[in-house]
C-alpha positions as a Python dict, from the first residue, in 0.01 Angstrom:
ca = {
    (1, 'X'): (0, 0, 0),
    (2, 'X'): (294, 226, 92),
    (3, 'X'): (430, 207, -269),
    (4, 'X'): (100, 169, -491),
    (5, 'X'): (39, 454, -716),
    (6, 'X'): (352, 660, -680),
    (7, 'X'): (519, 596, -1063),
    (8, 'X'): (912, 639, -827),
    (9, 'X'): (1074, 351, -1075),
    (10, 'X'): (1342, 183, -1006),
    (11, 'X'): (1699, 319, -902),
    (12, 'X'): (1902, 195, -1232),
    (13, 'X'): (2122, 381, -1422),
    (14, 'X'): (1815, 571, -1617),
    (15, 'X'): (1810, 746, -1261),
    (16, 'X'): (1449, 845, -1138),
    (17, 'X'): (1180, 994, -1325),
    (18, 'X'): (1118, 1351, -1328),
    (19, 'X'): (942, 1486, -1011),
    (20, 'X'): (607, 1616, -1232),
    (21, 'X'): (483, 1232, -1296),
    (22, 'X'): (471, 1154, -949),
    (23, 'X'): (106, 1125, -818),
    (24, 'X'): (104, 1035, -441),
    (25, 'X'): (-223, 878, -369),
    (26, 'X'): (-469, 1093, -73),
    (27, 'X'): (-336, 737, 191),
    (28, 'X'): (-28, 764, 106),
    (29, 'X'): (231, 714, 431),
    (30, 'X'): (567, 710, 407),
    (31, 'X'): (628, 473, 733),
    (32, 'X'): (467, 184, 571),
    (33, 'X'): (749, 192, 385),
    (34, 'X'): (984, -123, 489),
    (35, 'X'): (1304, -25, 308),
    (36, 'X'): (1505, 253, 479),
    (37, 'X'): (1678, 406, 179),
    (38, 'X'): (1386, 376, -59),
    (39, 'X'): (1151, 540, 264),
    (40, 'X'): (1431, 822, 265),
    (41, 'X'): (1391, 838, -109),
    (42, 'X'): (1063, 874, -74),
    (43, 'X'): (995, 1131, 165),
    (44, 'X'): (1226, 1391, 20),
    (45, 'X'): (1047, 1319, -316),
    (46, 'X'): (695, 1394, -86),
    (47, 'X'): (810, 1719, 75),
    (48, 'X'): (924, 1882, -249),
    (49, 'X'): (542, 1803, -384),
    (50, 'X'): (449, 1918, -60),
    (51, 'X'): (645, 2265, -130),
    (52, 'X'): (543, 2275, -519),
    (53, 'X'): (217, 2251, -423),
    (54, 'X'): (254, 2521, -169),
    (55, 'X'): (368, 2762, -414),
    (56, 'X'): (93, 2690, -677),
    (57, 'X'): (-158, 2767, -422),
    (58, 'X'): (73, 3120, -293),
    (59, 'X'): (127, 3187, -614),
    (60, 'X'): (-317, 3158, -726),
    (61, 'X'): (-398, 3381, -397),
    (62, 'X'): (-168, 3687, -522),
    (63, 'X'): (-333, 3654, -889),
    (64, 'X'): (-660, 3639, -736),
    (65, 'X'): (-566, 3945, -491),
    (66, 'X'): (-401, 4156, -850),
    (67, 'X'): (-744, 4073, -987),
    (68, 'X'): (-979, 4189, -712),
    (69, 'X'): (-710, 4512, -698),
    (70, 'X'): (-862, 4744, -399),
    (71, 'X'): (-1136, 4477, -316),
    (72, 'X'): (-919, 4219, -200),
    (73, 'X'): (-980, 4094, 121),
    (74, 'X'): (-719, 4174, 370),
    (75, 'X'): (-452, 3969, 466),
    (76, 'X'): (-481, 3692, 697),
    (77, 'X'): (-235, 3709, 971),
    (78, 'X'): (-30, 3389, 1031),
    (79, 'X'): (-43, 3204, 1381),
    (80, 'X'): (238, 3226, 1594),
    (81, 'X'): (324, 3112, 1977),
    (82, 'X'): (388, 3482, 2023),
    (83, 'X'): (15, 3654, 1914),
    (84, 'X'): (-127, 3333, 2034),
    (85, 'X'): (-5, 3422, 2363),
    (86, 'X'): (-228, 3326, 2707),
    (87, 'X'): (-325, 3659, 2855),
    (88, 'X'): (-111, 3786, 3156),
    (89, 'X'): (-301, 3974, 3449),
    (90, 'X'): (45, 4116, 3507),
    (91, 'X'): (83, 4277, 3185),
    (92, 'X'): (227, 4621, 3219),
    (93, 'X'): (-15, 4927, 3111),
    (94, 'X'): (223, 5245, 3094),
    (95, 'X'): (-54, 5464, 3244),
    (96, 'X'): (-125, 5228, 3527),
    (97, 'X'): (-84, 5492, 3862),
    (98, 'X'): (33, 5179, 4073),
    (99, 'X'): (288, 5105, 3791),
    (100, 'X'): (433, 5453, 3789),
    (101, 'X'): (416, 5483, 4175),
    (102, 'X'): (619, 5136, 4181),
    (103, 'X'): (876, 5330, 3898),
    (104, 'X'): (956, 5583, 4111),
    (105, 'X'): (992, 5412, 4446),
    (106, 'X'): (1153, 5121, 4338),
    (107, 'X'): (1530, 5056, 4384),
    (108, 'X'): (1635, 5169, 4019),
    (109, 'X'): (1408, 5486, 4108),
    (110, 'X'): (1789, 5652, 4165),
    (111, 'X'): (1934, 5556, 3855),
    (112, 'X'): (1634, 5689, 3640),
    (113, 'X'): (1641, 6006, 3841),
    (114, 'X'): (2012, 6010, 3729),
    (115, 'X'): (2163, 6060, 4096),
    (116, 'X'): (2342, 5794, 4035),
    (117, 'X'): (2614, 5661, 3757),
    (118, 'X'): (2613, 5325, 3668),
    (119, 'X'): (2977, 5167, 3795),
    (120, 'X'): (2975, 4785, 3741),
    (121, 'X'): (3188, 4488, 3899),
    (122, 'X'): (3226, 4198, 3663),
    (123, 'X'): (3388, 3898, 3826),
    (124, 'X'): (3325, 3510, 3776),
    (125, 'X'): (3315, 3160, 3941),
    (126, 'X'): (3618, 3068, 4140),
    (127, 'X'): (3965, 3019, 3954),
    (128, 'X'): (3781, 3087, 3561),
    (129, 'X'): (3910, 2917, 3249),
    (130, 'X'): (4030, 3101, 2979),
    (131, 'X'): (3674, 3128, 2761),
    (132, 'X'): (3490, 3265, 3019),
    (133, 'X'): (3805, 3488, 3086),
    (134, 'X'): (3753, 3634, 2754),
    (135, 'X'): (3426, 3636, 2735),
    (136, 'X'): (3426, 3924, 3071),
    (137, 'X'): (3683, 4113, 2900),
    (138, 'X'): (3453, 4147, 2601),
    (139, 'X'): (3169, 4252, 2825),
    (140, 'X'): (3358, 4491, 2977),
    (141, 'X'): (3389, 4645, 2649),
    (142, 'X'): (2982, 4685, 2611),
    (143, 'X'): (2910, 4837, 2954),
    (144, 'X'): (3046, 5156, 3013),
    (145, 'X'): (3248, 5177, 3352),
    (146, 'X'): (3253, 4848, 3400),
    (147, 'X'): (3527, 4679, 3573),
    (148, 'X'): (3638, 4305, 3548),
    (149, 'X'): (3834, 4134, 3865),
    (150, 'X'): (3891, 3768, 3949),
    (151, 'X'): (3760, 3550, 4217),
    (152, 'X'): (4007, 3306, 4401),
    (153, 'X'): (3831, 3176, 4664),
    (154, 'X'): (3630, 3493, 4798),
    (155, 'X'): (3270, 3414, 4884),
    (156, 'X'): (3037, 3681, 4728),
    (157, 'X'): (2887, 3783, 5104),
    (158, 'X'): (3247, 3911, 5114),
    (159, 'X'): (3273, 4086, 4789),
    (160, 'X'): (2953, 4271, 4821),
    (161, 'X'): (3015, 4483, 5150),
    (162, 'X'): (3320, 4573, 4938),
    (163, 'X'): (3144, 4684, 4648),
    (164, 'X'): (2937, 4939, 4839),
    (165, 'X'): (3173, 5049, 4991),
    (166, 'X'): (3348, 5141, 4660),
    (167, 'X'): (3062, 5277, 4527),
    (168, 'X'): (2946, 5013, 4270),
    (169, 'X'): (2589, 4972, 4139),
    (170, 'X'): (2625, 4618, 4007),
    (171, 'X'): (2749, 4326, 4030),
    (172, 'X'): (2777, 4086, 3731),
    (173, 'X'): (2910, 3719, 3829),
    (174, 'X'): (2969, 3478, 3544),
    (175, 'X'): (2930, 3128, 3661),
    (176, 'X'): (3056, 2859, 3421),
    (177, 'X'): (3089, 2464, 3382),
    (178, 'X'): (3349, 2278, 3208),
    (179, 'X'): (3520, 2539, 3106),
    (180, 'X'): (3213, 2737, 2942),
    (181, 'X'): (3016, 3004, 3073),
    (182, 'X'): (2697, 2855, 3164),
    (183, 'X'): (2514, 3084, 3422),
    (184, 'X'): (2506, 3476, 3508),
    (185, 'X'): (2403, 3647, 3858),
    (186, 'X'): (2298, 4038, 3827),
    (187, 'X'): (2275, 4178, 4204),
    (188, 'X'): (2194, 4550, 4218),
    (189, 'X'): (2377, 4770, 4458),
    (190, 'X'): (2326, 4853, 4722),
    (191, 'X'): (1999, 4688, 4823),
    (192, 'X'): (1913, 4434, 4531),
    (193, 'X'): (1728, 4277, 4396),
    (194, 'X'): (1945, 3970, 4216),
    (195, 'X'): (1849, 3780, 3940),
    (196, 'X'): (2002, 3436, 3837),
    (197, 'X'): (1958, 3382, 3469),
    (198, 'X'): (2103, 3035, 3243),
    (199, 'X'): (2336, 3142, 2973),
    (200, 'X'): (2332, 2954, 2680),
    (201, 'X'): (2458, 3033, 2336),
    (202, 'X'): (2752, 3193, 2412),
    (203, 'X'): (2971, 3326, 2093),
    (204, 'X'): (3280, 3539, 2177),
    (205, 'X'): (3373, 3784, 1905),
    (206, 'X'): (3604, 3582, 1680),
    (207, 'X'): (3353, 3306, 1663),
    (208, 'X'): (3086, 3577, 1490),
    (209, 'X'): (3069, 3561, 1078),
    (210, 'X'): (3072, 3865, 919),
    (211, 'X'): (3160, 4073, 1211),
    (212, 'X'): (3248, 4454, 1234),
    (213, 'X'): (3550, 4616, 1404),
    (214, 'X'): (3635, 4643, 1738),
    (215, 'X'): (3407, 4820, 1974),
    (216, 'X'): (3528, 5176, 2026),
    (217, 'X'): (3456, 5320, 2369),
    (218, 'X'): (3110, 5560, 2298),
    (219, 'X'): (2840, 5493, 2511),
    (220, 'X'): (2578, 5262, 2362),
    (221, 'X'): (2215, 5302, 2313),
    (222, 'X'): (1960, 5038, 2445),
    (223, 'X'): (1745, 4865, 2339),
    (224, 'X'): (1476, 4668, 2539),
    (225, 'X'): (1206, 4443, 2362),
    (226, 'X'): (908, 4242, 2449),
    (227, 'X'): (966, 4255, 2855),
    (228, 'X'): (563, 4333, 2890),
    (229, 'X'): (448, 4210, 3266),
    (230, 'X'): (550, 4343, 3604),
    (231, 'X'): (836, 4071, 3640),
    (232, 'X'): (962, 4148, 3316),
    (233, 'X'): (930, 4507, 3375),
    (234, 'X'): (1174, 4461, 3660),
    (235, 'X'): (1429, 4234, 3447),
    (236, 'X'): (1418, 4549, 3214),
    (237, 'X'): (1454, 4806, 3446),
    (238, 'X'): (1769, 4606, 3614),
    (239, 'X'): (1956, 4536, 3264),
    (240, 'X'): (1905, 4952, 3155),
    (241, 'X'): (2041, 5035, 3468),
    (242, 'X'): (2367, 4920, 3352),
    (243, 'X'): (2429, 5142, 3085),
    (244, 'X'): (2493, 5530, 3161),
    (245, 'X'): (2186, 5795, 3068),
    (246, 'X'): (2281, 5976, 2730),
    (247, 'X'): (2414, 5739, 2488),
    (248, 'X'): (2688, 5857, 2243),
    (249, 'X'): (2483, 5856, 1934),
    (250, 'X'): (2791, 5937, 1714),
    (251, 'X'): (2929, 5616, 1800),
    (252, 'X'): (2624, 5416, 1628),
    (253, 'X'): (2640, 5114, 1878),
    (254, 'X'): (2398, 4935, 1993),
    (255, 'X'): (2290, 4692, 2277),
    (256, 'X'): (1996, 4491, 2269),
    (257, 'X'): (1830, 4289, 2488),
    (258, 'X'): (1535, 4094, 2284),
    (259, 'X'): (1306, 3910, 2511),
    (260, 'X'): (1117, 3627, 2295),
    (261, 'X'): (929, 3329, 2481),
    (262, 'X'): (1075, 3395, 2823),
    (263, 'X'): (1434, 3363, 2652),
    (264, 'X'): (1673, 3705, 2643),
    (265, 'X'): (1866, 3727, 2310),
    (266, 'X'): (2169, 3976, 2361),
    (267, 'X'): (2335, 4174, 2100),
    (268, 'X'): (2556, 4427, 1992),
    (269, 'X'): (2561, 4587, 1667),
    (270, 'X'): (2684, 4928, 1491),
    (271, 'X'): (2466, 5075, 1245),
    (272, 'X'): (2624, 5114, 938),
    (273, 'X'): (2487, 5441, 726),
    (274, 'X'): (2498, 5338, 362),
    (275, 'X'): (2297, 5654, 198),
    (276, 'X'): (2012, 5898, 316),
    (277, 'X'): (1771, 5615, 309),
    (278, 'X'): (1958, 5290, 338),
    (279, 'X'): (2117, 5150, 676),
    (280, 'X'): (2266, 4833, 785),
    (281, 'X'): (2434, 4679, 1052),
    (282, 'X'): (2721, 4483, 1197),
    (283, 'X'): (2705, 4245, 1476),
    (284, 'X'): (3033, 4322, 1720),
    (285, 'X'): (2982, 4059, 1935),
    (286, 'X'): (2972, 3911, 2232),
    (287, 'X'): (2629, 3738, 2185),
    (288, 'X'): (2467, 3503, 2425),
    (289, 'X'): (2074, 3409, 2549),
    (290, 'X'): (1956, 3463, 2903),
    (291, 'X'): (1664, 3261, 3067),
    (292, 'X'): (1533, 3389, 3417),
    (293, 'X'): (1583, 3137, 3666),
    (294, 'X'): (1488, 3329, 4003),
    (295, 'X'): (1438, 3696, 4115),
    (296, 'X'): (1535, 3727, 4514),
    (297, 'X'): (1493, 4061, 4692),
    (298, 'X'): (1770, 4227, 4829),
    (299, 'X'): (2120, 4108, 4750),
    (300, 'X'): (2274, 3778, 4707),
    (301, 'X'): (2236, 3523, 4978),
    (302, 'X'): (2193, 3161, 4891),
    (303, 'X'): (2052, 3051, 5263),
    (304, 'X'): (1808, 3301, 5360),
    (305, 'X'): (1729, 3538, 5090),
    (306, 'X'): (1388, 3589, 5010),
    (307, 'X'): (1268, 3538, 4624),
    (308, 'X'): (1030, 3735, 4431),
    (309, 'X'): (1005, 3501, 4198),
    (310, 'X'): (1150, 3127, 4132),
    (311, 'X'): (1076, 2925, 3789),
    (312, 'X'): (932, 2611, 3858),
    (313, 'X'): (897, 2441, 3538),
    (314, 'X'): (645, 2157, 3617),
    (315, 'X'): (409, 2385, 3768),
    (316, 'X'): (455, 2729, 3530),
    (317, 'X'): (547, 2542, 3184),
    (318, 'X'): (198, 2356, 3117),
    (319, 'X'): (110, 2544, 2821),
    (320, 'X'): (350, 2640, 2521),
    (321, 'X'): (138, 2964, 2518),
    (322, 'X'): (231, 3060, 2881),
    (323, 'X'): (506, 3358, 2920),
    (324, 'X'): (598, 3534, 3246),
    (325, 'X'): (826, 3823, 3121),
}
């Protein structure tokens, strides 16, 4: 039944017939088919139908649409996990009173007031290797006043006092395993919160096709996407808070932090002004993705810090349509 109908032939020297003269029948399944090379065979010959058919239909709805002109109907928008999304009660509305009362009580309130200047600690897991070693010093060349120092053996309950009392505003910590960076702790100074994210993804600047230059030293813009409820509010507010008000806008660098189905894409690019009307852009790299593990109020502590927020996939991942940032 698997084969009955289909015109393949037979693989001899005359090689296979052309794709036109194949007719799959409306039963036709491709796992009844015993033979593994011959089932291979025959499933690449099904999707490209598949796809020619695909086109012939594309390719009748924008000759029906020329025809109709003005009275076409209007485009049907695709479905996506994104605009399919399950309603959050926690979804941000700008001219929310509590939201803007939060805003300018919480603890970035200073740094949005500017009365204070972003100064940020990058250090790692104890005794790094040399990728996650590089990948800090490339960091340190996308935040502005940032400032990268190695752990060997201090605890972070130790490095913190420290760091207020030098005045920092962050602290970055770059956790990794087997030699690759793996996770990243954000703890803002001088009374929190901290977020522990996953890193994945990770692609240091000579591992980039078709990158630009060096980074020079103007201060980027930002750019924050997609972080829509009250938690992701938060994550936003703590990542712009590492970048300096003002961005150099003669520099033409970028940094964006993309937040797509609870997953944060970083990048860096530099626009690239080709004429009046046409721009492009280069990717300078480091890249790497983010995914929110837990948010804990105040500053780091393992033992008794209290969490805002903790992802518990069994009970928060039941639908594919669920997002909390």
């Amino acid at each position: 039944a698997g084969h009955g109908g289909t015109n393949a032939g037979q693989s001899g020297s005359a090689g296979p017939p052309a794709p036109e003269r194949v007719l799959f029948p409306p039963t036709f399944s491709v796992s009844e088919i015993k033979n593994k090379q011959r089932r291979h065979f025959m499933f690449l010959r099904w999707k490209q139908q598949q796809r020619k058919e695909k086109l012939a239909a594309k390719k009748k709805r924008r000759k029906e649409r020329e025809a109709l002109g003005d009275k076409a109907p209007p485009k049907a928008i695709p479905k996506t996990i994104e605009n399919q999304r399950v309603y959050d009660e926690t979804t941000v509305d700008p001219n929310d009173e509590e939201v803007a009362f939060d805003e300018a009580t919480d603890e970035f309130a200073p740094y949005f007031n500017r009365q204070t200047v972003p100064k940020i600690l990058i250090t790692t897991s104890d005794r790094p290797r040399g990728r996650t070693v590089r990948f800090c010093e490339q960091l340190a060349t996308v935040i502005p006043n940032s400032h990268v120092y190695y752990r060997r053996g201090l605890a972070l309950k130790r490095i913190i006092p420290q760091c207020i009392a030098r005045d920092f505003t962050d602290l970055i910590v770059i956790n990794e395993d087997r030699k690759i960076p793996n996770g990243l702790v954000l703890s803002h100074l001088p009374d929190g919160p901290t977020a522990h994210f996953r890193m994945s993804s990770v692609r240091l600047r000579k591992e980039i096709k078709r990158k630009g230059k060096e980074p020079t030293q103007h201060v980027p813009e930002v750019i924050l996407n997609n972080f829509t409820t009250r938690l992701g509010h938060s994550v936003g507010r703590m990542f712009a808070s590492l970048f300096p008000h003002d961005p150099q806008f003669i520099g033409r660098q970028v940094a964006t932090f993309h937040n797509q189905r609870d997953y944060i894409f970083f990048r860096f690019h530099r626009y690239i002004f080709k004429s009046e009307k046409k721009v492009g852009i280069q990717e300078l790299g480091p890249r790497f993705t983010l995914k929110l593990r837990s948010l804990q109020k105040g500053t780091f502590d393992s033992k008794f810090g209290e969490y805002e927020w903790i992802h518990k996939r069994r009970e928060m991942d039941t639908s594919r349509r669920k997002f909390h940032l």
